[in-house]
Structures are given as structure tokens and as C-alpha cells.
Amino acid sequence: MPISDTVTLELDVDYFIEEFSHCFTGECRISMLPILYKISQSITSSSDLGDSLSIILNVMQQRPLKMHRGIVTLYDCYSETISIHDSFGLTDEEKRRGIYASGEGITGKVVETGKAIIARRLHNNPDFLDRTRAHNEKEKKGNLKANTVFLSVPIMRAQKVLGTIGAERVYMNQHLLKQDVELLSMIASMIAPAVELYLIENFDKVRLENENSRLRNALKKKFKPSNIIGNSKPMQEVYRLIEKVANTRATVLILGESGVGKELVAGAIHYNSTNTEGPFIISNCAALPDNLAESELFGHEKGSFTGALMMHKGYFEQADGGTIFLDEVGELSLSIQAKLLRVLQEKTFERVGGSKPVKIDVRIIAATNRNLIEMVEKGTFREDLYYRLNVFPITVPPLRERGSDVIALADHFVTAFSKENNKEIKRISTPALNMLVSYHWPGNVRELENILERAVILSDDDVIHSYDLPPSLQTSKETGTAFGITLEEKIRAVEYEMIVESLKNNNGRMGKAAEELGLTRRMLGVRMERHNINYKTFRIAGSTDCDDD
């Protein structure tokens, strides 16, 4: 085999079997067979990667291999970093320095290509980085060390590189060099399952736990009562009730019209409770088909019905140790209500097709926009279930009863959607605010959110204008304002808004406003009179400007 500074090897198992029985210069590899058997037994009897690596690294140091240094690296495919997991011939500090990216240095190239590499005359090799700084200048210049060879083989499982085994020594016999590469490759194949399991249990598991923790903290932040926008008197009462009930185990019934934010209130209760680390499972009862509702809520056993190919845990079981939020609970059928009543009373249920009781520790928060008392009177909602749910009722007020909260919510949504759509909306114009405040909001906060998302998309000049709002807010019928949707009324509305905005921008100075609008001062005065606009309204208190008085 020709000698080169760096050689990439394609492993030939047949060649290895043939050559394994040969001994050269007294360094016979036939003695490795019992050691390979010992490594195999260690891997079979224990899933602990550390036990196997301890044996492997020890073998690499002893006769007949007599490696000067040995390393086992692991590859984190998410961060794309390669780090030294275990070694000999390196200090702890040198091990900590041994971090590489895929494709970086000899080890990085092995991970990138999935092929073994022999780096002859290591200290002259352009891919040798000495990242660990384990090779001092004397060692690099020594005559014997000039022939140092570094071997690196991939640890692979299902065509995926998991790490590498590297070894360093001086070779005088090239046959032994190739045999040692193939021997290390065999060992790498043997430990690959244990390495994969270690990566899953440590790297992947830790990453998932960190991600779960990050998401849980994000949810906590989202569902803090302080993050529910609004300081009106009705909302202050809601906050007071959340604070009272959060640290109890009481069942909560949240009442209110569709779109008022009942889910936010439920989340605030859970994430400020003692079981905040537990799951928060949301079930929209209105979206559950009658024939699947029981299975979705309580789960089913394998084979309990056609298509039940395996056991399925329902929402209640998934919420064990935490909170389940039953949104639109008034939509459940009477048969499901009976099973729900048992869960509330006994904290147990059976899966569909099962007979073994499943015990759970779950806090129940229910919500509805329907009048449950009327439903009880009509016989469509169980009376006993109603009283079980109605332990601690919280009524979320409709948006039309929240006064200035409309403005606070509007500012919040505009800021959020501006960022989402890469825009810089700086403000909502006065006429647009007047329209938002005047509207009766049958769809509540959800309707306001949707309207402002549309307005942000339509805005062309970093301001939300009245004409960016939908026609339903601009008709006298819907808003009680003087604005209509005929062409003439639309023109008047735009004219009114532009005059008001210009006067606000110019501190009520009519001359400046007229110039900005492309009008004469007299024409502006006529149009202001038509709209009953007084320039003094827009003067800042204490201003000494008097050029347009």
C-alpha cells in the first residue's frame, strides 16, 4: 500500500480475516481474539457505555497494540459538535479543549465522511490541529515522533456517525498499521449500539428536557395574570378571583361569551398553582365527534373497536398530575356527562373497552359560553354535574363592558402583528381609535385581534387609519358613528382623519397643516368648519405658538 500523509480507507473484512493470522516483527494480533471476546461480553451484559470504553481504552494501551494516546469522541448532531468523551494519554484540561466541528481537523473529517483516516507523519499533516495542545514542541521535533501516526475510525449505526475512536503511535510495519485500523473499526461497530443508547439517554434526553422546560416557562409567562391585557374594573375582579383559587385544588367553571379569553384565564390558574410543573391539557369539547368523544377524553384499550390497533391514553390520563381544561363543556352529550361526573366524584374511570379502573390526580377547569342553568331546566345538562363543576365560578366580562381595555388590547395586538409581519406600525390614528371604542364587539377579544391583524397588513404608512378597518366598524348601524360605507361618506371619513392627523402633527397650526395637506389656509378652514373641527383642540398646553390664531 503506497504511503501518503493522509489515507482514507475502505474496510475489507475478507482482507482482515486473512491478514489477522499473520504475525510480523513479533507483534502478533492473534492474541486480540480473547480480548475482542471480552469486549463483546461486556457490551452484551451491560448497556453502560463507560464499562465498555474502560476495557477498550485499557486494551489500546497494553500489548500488543501499545498506543501512546487514545480517544473516544461523541458527535452531537444537533449542535454539530464533536467532543472527547473518554481517553488515555491526555490530561483533563487537554480533554476539555478537544472540541471540533464536523469537517474540522482529522476527527471532524472522519465524522463528516464516515470513513476511517490514517494520518501519517502526524505533526506535518495539514489537517492536524493539536486542539488539545497535548503535543509539545520537543515531541513534534523528535526523530522517532516524526513517524507518529494517528488513526481515526467512525462509530456508525444505520449509516449515521455517532463518534470516533482515535489512536496514536509510531509504526515501523505498515501491515500492522492497516490491521490496527480494521481492528479499531471492528471495535467501533461492536460499541455502536451502546453509544447510540448513551446519546439518546444523555444528549437527546437532556435537550428534550431543556426544551420542555423552556416551553413550560414560556407558557408560564404567557399565562401570568399580568399578561392578560386590561385594567378595567371587571377585569380586576377576574384577577382577584384567579389569585384566590389558583393555589387550591377546587374545580373552576369559567363563564363568558365566545372570544373573551376563557382559555387564558384557565392557563393563568394552572401556571400559578401548586401543580404548575404538571401538564396543562386542553380539550375543546365542541370539536369532539359524539362517537369519538369518550375515547378522546378517557382513552381506549387495544381492540376495543375497529381501528383501535393499540392502547390510547385519553386527555384525562395525559393530564395526570396537572390540569385538564374542558372548553365548551356544555356541548358534551348526556352519556359523556355521566362519566365526567364519576371522574369528578371518584377521580377514576375506565378506558373504552376496559374494565380496570384508572386512577388519576387531575384538577378540572371547565368553561362554557352557554347558559347551563337553562340547559339543566331543559334536561340537556345534568343538574348534579352542574353543581359539581360550579364550585368556583369566574365570569369573564365581554369586551364591550371593559371600557378603555379596548385601547390597551389594540396597542398590544398592533405591536405583536407588526413584529410578525416585519412592519413598524407606530400608532393607531384618533379616528380609528374612536371607531374601535364605539364598536360593540360581538366577537369580543378574538374579533378585535383578527381585525387588527388585517389592519396591520393593509397599513401603508406605519399608521392604522380608519379606512384600514373593515366596513362593519365604519357603518352607522354597527358603530353608532356618522361614518357610512357609501363613496361620499368614505371620502368624508378619510378627509376628516387626514385633517385631524395633520393638526395633531403640527400642534394645531393651521398654516403648517394646510401646507402639509396641499391646501390653502382658507380651503382648510372651510373643510374644518364642515367637520366641526377646532384647531385649538390640538394645541399642546403651555404652547406659545400663535402664528395661526
XYZ file of C-alpha atoms in Angstrom:
549
model
C 0.000 0.000 0.000
C 1.563 3.350 -1.004
C 2.407 5.710 1.837
C 0.767 9.153 1.906
C 0.248 11.776 4.587
C -3.500 11.120 4.821
C -5.211 7.962 3.591
C -8.948 7.286 3.616
C -9.635 3.561 3.991
C -12.460 1.435 2.636
C -12.500 -1.539 5.066
C -12.134 -5.021 3.587
C -13.340 -7.654 6.050
C -12.021 -10.574 3.961
C -8.566 -8.988 3.905
C -8.715 -8.523 7.670
C -9.595 -12.201 8.255
C -6.727 -13.331 6.000
C -4.166 -10.993 7.470
C -5.252 -11.404 11.075
C -3.488 -14.779 11.355
C -0.145 -13.363 10.238
C 2.404 -12.096 12.746
C 5.004 -9.561 11.794
C 8.149 -8.473 13.669
C 6.935 -10.242 16.785
C 3.801 -8.075 17.131
C 1.117 -10.696 16.619
C -2.573 -9.654 16.552
C -3.886 -13.190 17.032
C -3.785 -12.528 20.784
C -6.549 -9.963 20.299
C -9.224 -12.640 19.851
C -9.778 -13.272 23.589
C -9.806 -9.518 24.193
C -12.412 -8.957 21.470
C -14.499 -11.678 23.079
C -14.177 -9.930 26.448
C -15.297 -6.616 24.913
C -18.242 -8.364 23.247
C -19.282 -9.944 26.558
C -19.042 -6.589 28.322
C -21.309 -4.925 25.735
C -23.796 -7.804 25.853
C -24.057 -7.929 29.633
C -24.162 -4.173 30.289
C -25.642 -1.174 28.500
C -23.269 1.138 30.405
C -21.004 2.737 27.810
C -18.425 3.594 30.463
C -17.752 -0.097 31.274
C -17.077 -0.949 27.624
C -14.879 2.100 26.995
C -12.814 1.345 30.084
C -11.950 -2.102 28.693
C -11.316 -0.784 25.159
C -9.004 2.041 26.248
C -7.127 -0.293 28.545
C -6.627 -2.783 25.662
C -5.314 0.015 23.424
C -2.604 0.852 25.972
C -1.426 -2.738 26.559
C 0.455 -5.156 24.364
C 0.213 -5.890 21.540
C -1.374 -2.537 20.485
C 0.745 -0.260 22.736
C -0.900 3.009 21.639
C 0.633 6.225 23.003
C -2.713 8.005 23.170
C -6.305 7.002 22.615
C -9.580 8.956 22.442
C -13.259 8.235 22.039
C -15.295 11.178 20.770
C -19.084 11.579 20.579
C -20.937 13.623 17.968
C -23.909 15.800 18.902
C -25.705 16.127 15.557
C -27.964 18.957 16.824
C -25.194 21.324 17.870
C -22.860 19.750 15.260
C -20.031 19.488 17.778
C -17.619 16.636 18.456
C -16.173 16.310 21.967
C -13.798 13.897 23.698
C -15.842 11.577 25.905
C -13.017 9.358 27.248
C -9.294 8.980 26.624
C -5.861 7.989 27.886
C -2.653 9.960 27.443
C -4.499 13.271 27.901
C -4.993 15.426 30.987
C -8.488 16.596 31.972
C -7.657 20.076 30.692
C -6.472 18.673 27.354
C -9.684 16.621 27.063
C -11.800 19.736 27.629
C -10.019 21.508 24.759
C -10.793 18.689 22.332
C -13.952 20.075 20.729
C -14.367 20.031 16.948
C -16.975 20.833 14.314
C -17.955 18.343 11.644
C -15.332 18.501 8.887
C -12.810 20.245 11.158
C -9.430 18.541 11.588
C -8.845 14.797 11.189
C -11.561 13.798 13.656
C -14.052 16.184 12.065
C -13.356 14.767 8.598
C -13.989 11.218 9.844
C -17.360 12.324 11.231
C -18.172 14.197 8.034
C -17.248 11.362 5.633
C -17.986 8.306 7.792
C -14.659 6.768 6.669
C -11.521 5.835 8.574
C -8.460 8.049 8.145
C -4.743 7.312 8.635
C -2.704 10.466 9.203
C 0.992 9.577 8.691
C 3.754 11.909 9.856
C 1.118 13.462 12.111
C 2.995 16.633 13.013
C 3.429 17.551 9.335
C -0.175 16.798 8.412
C -2.145 19.923 7.363
C -5.325 18.535 8.998
C -3.598 18.095 12.368
C -4.867 20.915 14.619
C -3.436 19.859 18.011
C -6.621 21.349 19.518
C -5.869 19.615 22.823
C -2.321 21.093 22.879
C -1.053 17.683 24.080
C 1.929 17.686 21.669
C 4.805 19.885 22.844
C 7.489 21.256 20.525
C 10.108 18.723 21.680
C 7.738 15.889 20.868
C 6.973 17.338 17.434
C 10.667 17.654 16.510
C 11.888 14.297 17.853
C 13.139 11.868 15.210
C 11.055 8.968 16.492
C 7.975 11.111 16.933
C 8.335 12.347 13.365
C 6.934 8.951 12.346
C 3.895 9.251 14.644
C 0.693 8.049 13.005
C -2.836 8.992 14.079
C -5.670 6.558 13.298
C -9.304 7.613 13.466
C -12.301 5.380 12.702
C -16.005 6.246 12.775
C -18.505 4.751 15.233
C -21.533 4.178 12.984
C -25.065 2.878 13.416
C -27.529 2.641 10.491
C -25.321 4.855 8.290
C -25.277 7.544 10.994
C -21.963 8.666 12.514
C -22.145 8.710 16.309
C -18.496 9.466 17.127
C -14.953 8.224 16.557
C -12.219 6.078 18.072
C -8.755 7.589 17.617
C -5.326 6.203 18.445
C -1.764 7.443 18.139
C 1.543 5.515 17.955
C 4.723 5.029 15.931
C 4.544 2.335 13.237
C 7.520 0.679 11.573
C 5.367 -2.001 9.939
C 2.648 -0.887 7.505
C 0.834 -4.250 7.678
C 0.225 -3.718 11.386
C -0.996 -0.198 10.681
C -3.774 -1.413 8.367
C -4.647 -4.262 10.716
C -4.981 -1.870 13.658
C -7.325 0.406 11.695
C -9.519 -2.575 10.849
C -9.322 -3.841 14.433
C -10.468 -0.455 15.807
C -13.238 -0.364 13.187
C -14.454 -3.748 14.394
C -14.466 -2.478 17.993
C -16.317 0.677 16.873
C -19.033 -1.469 15.267
C -19.364 -3.508 18.451
C -19.873 -0.498 20.726
C -22.096 1.467 18.293
C -25.423 0.306 19.877
C -24.211 1.310 23.358
C -23.035 4.698 22.031
C -26.398 5.325 20.343
C -28.251 4.491 23.563
C -25.940 6.791 25.546
C -26.565 9.693 23.128
C -30.332 9.177 23.335
C -30.380 8.966 27.136
C -27.993 11.844 27.724
C -27.672 14.276 24.815
C -31.180 13.867 23.348
C -32.943 13.422 26.691
C -31.242 16.477 28.227
C -32.031 18.509 25.115
C -35.696 17.486 25.229
C -35.883 18.231 28.960
C -34.349 21.655 28.393
C -36.759 22.327 25.525
C -39.708 21.214 27.655
C -38.520 23.459 30.463
C -38.157 26.382 28.054
C -41.645 25.839 26.647
C -43.114 25.466 30.134
C -41.508 28.737 31.219
C -42.805 30.413 28.061
C -46.299 29.178 28.861
C -45.983 30.388 32.442
C -45.012 33.809 31.163
C -47.857 33.816 28.645
C -50.478 32.797 31.178
C -49.475 35.113 34.026
C -52.461 37.212 35.114
C -50.269 40.259 34.500
C -50.069 39.218 30.849
C -53.839 39.223 30.425
C -54.260 42.703 28.973
C -56.655 45.097 30.669
C -57.055 47.057 33.897
C -60.773 47.790 33.846
C -62.797 47.200 36.993
C -64.454 43.991 35.694
C -61.029 42.522 34.845
C -59.610 43.497 38.244
C -62.302 41.287 39.762
C -61.248 38.408 37.479
C -57.612 38.817 38.583
C -58.702 38.777 42.235
C -60.586 35.503 41.763
C -57.659 33.895 39.893
C -55.363 34.766 42.785
C -57.818 33.333 45.316
C -58.375 29.982 43.580
C -55.005 29.283 41.891
C -53.314 27.599 44.869
C -56.326 25.482 45.774
C -57.490 22.204 44.209
C -61.031 23.446 43.650
C -62.849 22.786 40.380
C -63.339 26.039 38.453
C -66.115 26.925 35.997
C -65.232 29.826 33.678
C -68.234 31.557 32.133
C -68.360 34.110 29.356
C -69.175 34.786 25.738
C -67.170 33.256 22.913
C -63.852 35.017 22.357
C -63.475 36.684 25.769
C -60.305 34.744 26.671
C -61.513 31.895 28.876
C -58.513 29.758 27.922
C -56.122 32.492 29.104
C -57.871 32.544 32.485
C -57.640 28.735 32.750
C -53.940 28.868 31.876
C -53.334 31.612 34.446
C -54.937 29.438 37.143
C -52.828 26.386 36.233
C -49.481 28.165 35.839
C -49.896 29.961 39.160
C -50.948 26.839 41.066
C -49.034 24.267 43.109
C -49.168 21.753 40.222
C -47.627 24.160 37.703
C -44.948 21.569 36.773
C -47.661 19.134 35.707
C -49.238 19.061 32.221
C -51.899 21.526 31.085
C -54.155 19.621 28.678
C -56.783 21.477 26.638
C -59.841 19.711 25.245
C -62.315 21.559 23.045
C -65.468 19.555 23.755
C -67.338 21.208 20.887
C -64.820 19.752 18.428
C -65.196 16.145 19.676
C -67.479 13.986 17.477
C -70.067 12.104 19.543
C -68.725 8.699 18.500
C -65.133 9.608 19.458
C -65.648 11.874 22.475
C -65.419 9.067 25.063
C -62.260 7.633 23.501
C -60.590 11.059 23.233
C -61.391 12.023 26.820
C -60.905 8.680 28.592
C -58.826 6.598 26.161
C -59.412 3.094 24.829
C -57.935 -0.390 25.041
C -56.381 -2.205 22.111
C -59.058 -3.952 20.037
C -61.967 -2.223 21.779
C -63.387 -1.152 18.387
C -62.483 -1.292 14.715
C -59.293 0.675 14.173
C -58.159 0.501 17.832
C -54.780 -1.023 16.966
C -53.161 -0.100 20.280
C -53.978 1.243 23.721
C -54.634 5.001 23.717
C -54.430 7.364 26.694
C -57.165 9.988 26.694
C -56.946 13.631 27.730
C -57.697 12.882 31.398
C -54.884 10.347 31.646
C -52.496 12.670 29.816
C -53.324 15.400 32.355
C -52.488 13.200 35.371
C -50.583 15.301 37.906
C -51.688 18.538 36.271
C -54.793 20.284 34.931
C -57.349 19.485 32.250
C -59.259 22.375 30.684
C -62.638 21.322 29.262
C -63.575 24.154 26.930
C -67.230 24.341 25.833
C -68.229 21.673 28.361
C -71.893 22.384 27.621
C -71.502 20.601 24.259
C -70.934 17.151 25.825
C -73.638 14.512 25.427
C -75.524 13.226 28.483
C -73.684 9.870 28.370
C -70.271 11.579 28.477
C -71.556 13.908 31.218
C -72.319 10.833 33.360
C -68.751 9.550 33.002
C -67.348 13.026 33.674
C -69.412 13.171 36.878
C -67.756 9.957 38.085
C -64.295 11.383 37.411
C -65.180 14.468 39.454
C -66.508 12.356 42.327
C -64.059 9.451 42.448
C -61.048 10.518 40.325
C -61.293 7.189 38.471
C -62.609 5.975 35.109
C -62.286 3.057 32.683
C -60.940 3.303 29.175
C -63.299 2.326 26.362
C -63.266 -1.477 26.164
C -61.540 -1.789 29.533
C -62.659 -2.978 32.940
C -59.710 -1.933 35.088
C -60.214 1.438 36.866
C -57.639 4.098 36.076
C -56.949 6.445 38.997
C -55.781 9.963 38.286
C -54.865 13.131 40.155
C -56.208 15.911 37.948
C -57.557 19.388 38.543
C -60.562 20.154 36.346
C -61.268 23.584 34.894
C -64.348 23.802 32.675
C -65.620 26.646 30.530
C -68.726 27.407 28.526
C -70.435 30.258 26.693
C -73.831 28.641 27.189
C -76.377 29.165 29.990
C -76.014 25.924 31.918
C -78.934 26.696 34.255
C -81.284 26.913 31.261
C -79.810 23.667 29.912
C -80.443 21.980 33.273
C -84.075 23.122 33.166
C -84.431 21.725 29.623
C -82.797 18.424 30.603
C -79.812 18.776 28.239
C -77.273 19.179 31.043
C -77.108 17.090 34.205
C -78.001 19.025 37.336
C -75.627 17.025 39.558
C -72.758 17.655 37.120
C -73.552 21.369 37.032
C -73.205 21.663 40.806
C -70.000 19.611 40.737
C -68.487 21.958 38.151
C -69.826 25.181 39.625
C -67.672 25.050 42.773
C -65.822 28.275 41.958
C -67.354 30.222 39.040
C -65.444 33.029 37.292
C -67.270 35.185 34.748
C -65.062 36.859 32.153
C -66.709 40.121 31.022
C -67.393 40.809 27.335
C -65.140 43.349 25.651
C -67.931 45.944 25.306
C -68.052 46.179 29.136
C -64.304 46.693 29.566
C -64.077 50.379 28.575
C -60.531 51.563 27.871
C -59.227 47.958 27.784
C -60.089 48.092 24.067
C -57.299 50.630 23.504
C -54.768 48.666 25.590
C -55.616 45.454 23.733
C -55.473 47.227 20.371
C -51.980 48.582 21.102
C -50.864 45.115 22.213
C -52.153 43.398 19.056
C -50.745 46.063 16.722
C -47.307 45.690 18.308
C -47.448 41.888 18.064
C -48.660 41.760 14.456
C -46.242 44.482 13.355
C -43.356 42.342 14.544
C -44.860 39.224 12.981
C -45.298 40.935 9.595
C -41.972 42.856 9.641
C -43.679 46.248 9.808
C -43.163 49.265 12.036
C -46.681 50.458 12.884
C -46.121 53.362 15.251
C -49.657 54.228 16.298
C -53.397 53.967 15.745
C -54.980 57.160 14.449
C -57.542 59.013 16.575
C -60.499 58.350 14.237
C -59.580 54.646 14.126
C -59.423 54.542 17.930
C -62.813 56.252 18.119
C -64.258 53.566 15.882
C -62.714 50.762 17.948
C -64.065 52.203 21.185
C -67.542 52.828 19.695
C -67.982 49.318 18.295
C -69.979 46.766 20.353
C -67.636 43.755 19.677
C -69.961 40.754 19.364
C -66.882 38.567 18.773
C -65.052 40.053 21.779
C -61.229 39.945 22.049
C -60.894 37.348 19.285
C -62.698 39.666 16.846
C -60.522 42.621 17.859
C -57.398 40.513 17.327
C -58.459 39.439 13.842
C -59.463 42.969 12.801
C -56.127 44.445 13.884
C -54.125 41.700 12.163
C -55.913 42.663 8.927
C -55.361 46.387 9.588
C -51.613 45.901 10.116
C -51.375 44.066 6.788
C -53.320 46.826 4.979
C -51.418 49.762 6.506
C -49.014 51.503 4.094
C -47.647 54.374 6.190
C -46.873 52.985 9.672
C -50.246 54.181 10.999
C -53.533 52.284 11.438
C -56.173 54.526 9.814
C -59.947 54.243 9.986
C -60.049 53.104 6.357
C -57.816 50.141 7.309
C -60.655 48.826 9.473
C -63.407 46.630 7.995
C -66.781 48.041 6.843
C -68.579 46.565 9.860
C -66.835 49.162 12.064
C -67.482 52.019 9.655
C -71.275 51.852 9.292
C -73.596 53.940 11.442
C -75.643 50.808 12.120
C -72.738 48.882 13.660
C -70.792 51.658 15.375
C -73.280 54.396 16.116
C -70.926 56.885 14.442
C -71.606 59.178 11.485
C -69.442 57.128 9.121
C -71.091 55.085 6.375
C -69.869 52.937 3.540
C -71.168 54.994 0.604
C -68.483 56.590 -1.553
C -69.285 60.101 -0.295
C -69.250 59.037 3.362
C -65.980 57.154 2.836
C -64.360 60.263 1.295
C -65.599 62.408 4.198
C -64.199 59.920 6.713
C -60.768 59.916 5.061
C -60.786 63.732 4.781
C -61.715 64.111 8.454
C -58.948 61.760 9.533
C -56.252 63.421 7.411
C -57.144 66.881 8.739
C -57.132 65.709 12.352
C -53.792 63.904 11.914
C -52.174 66.925 10.266
C -53.367 69.301 13.007
C -52.065 66.903 15.664
C -48.676 66.659 13.923
C -48.379 70.455 13.685
C -49.565 71.402 17.156
C -52.811 72.921 15.807
C -51.031 75.376 13.468
C -53.367 75.744 10.514
C -50.771 77.220 8.150
C -48.414 74.257 8.587
C -51.289 71.786 8.392
C -52.602 73.358 5.174
C -49.123 73.206 3.629
C -48.763 69.547 4.597
C -52.171 68.717 3.080
C -51.560 70.688 -0.117
C -54.358 73.165 0.599
C -54.604 76.922 1.105
C -55.282 78.081 4.639
C -58.745 79.271 3.570
C -59.652 75.922 1.952
C -58.520 74.094 5.078
C -60.659 76.389 7.217
C -63.728 75.640 5.076
C -63.216 71.892 5.409
C -62.561 72.146 9.160
C -65.827 74.055 9.538
C -67.631 71.324 7.545
C -66.349 68.708 10.002
C -66.759 70.949 13.074
C -63.011 70.784 13.853
C -61.404 73.450 16.059
C -57.627 73.858 15.687
C -57.308 74.894 19.377
C -58.190 71.348 20.392
C -54.818 70.245 19.075
C -52.677 72.833 20.835
C -50.312 71.464 23.466
C -50.872 73.069 26.892
C -48.403 75.866 27.547
C -47.514 76.285 23.862
C -46.531 79.812 22.807
C -47.131 79.235 19.091
C -49.612 81.844 17.884
C -48.932 82.239 14.166
C -52.315 80.732 13.204
C -54.540 82.189 15.925
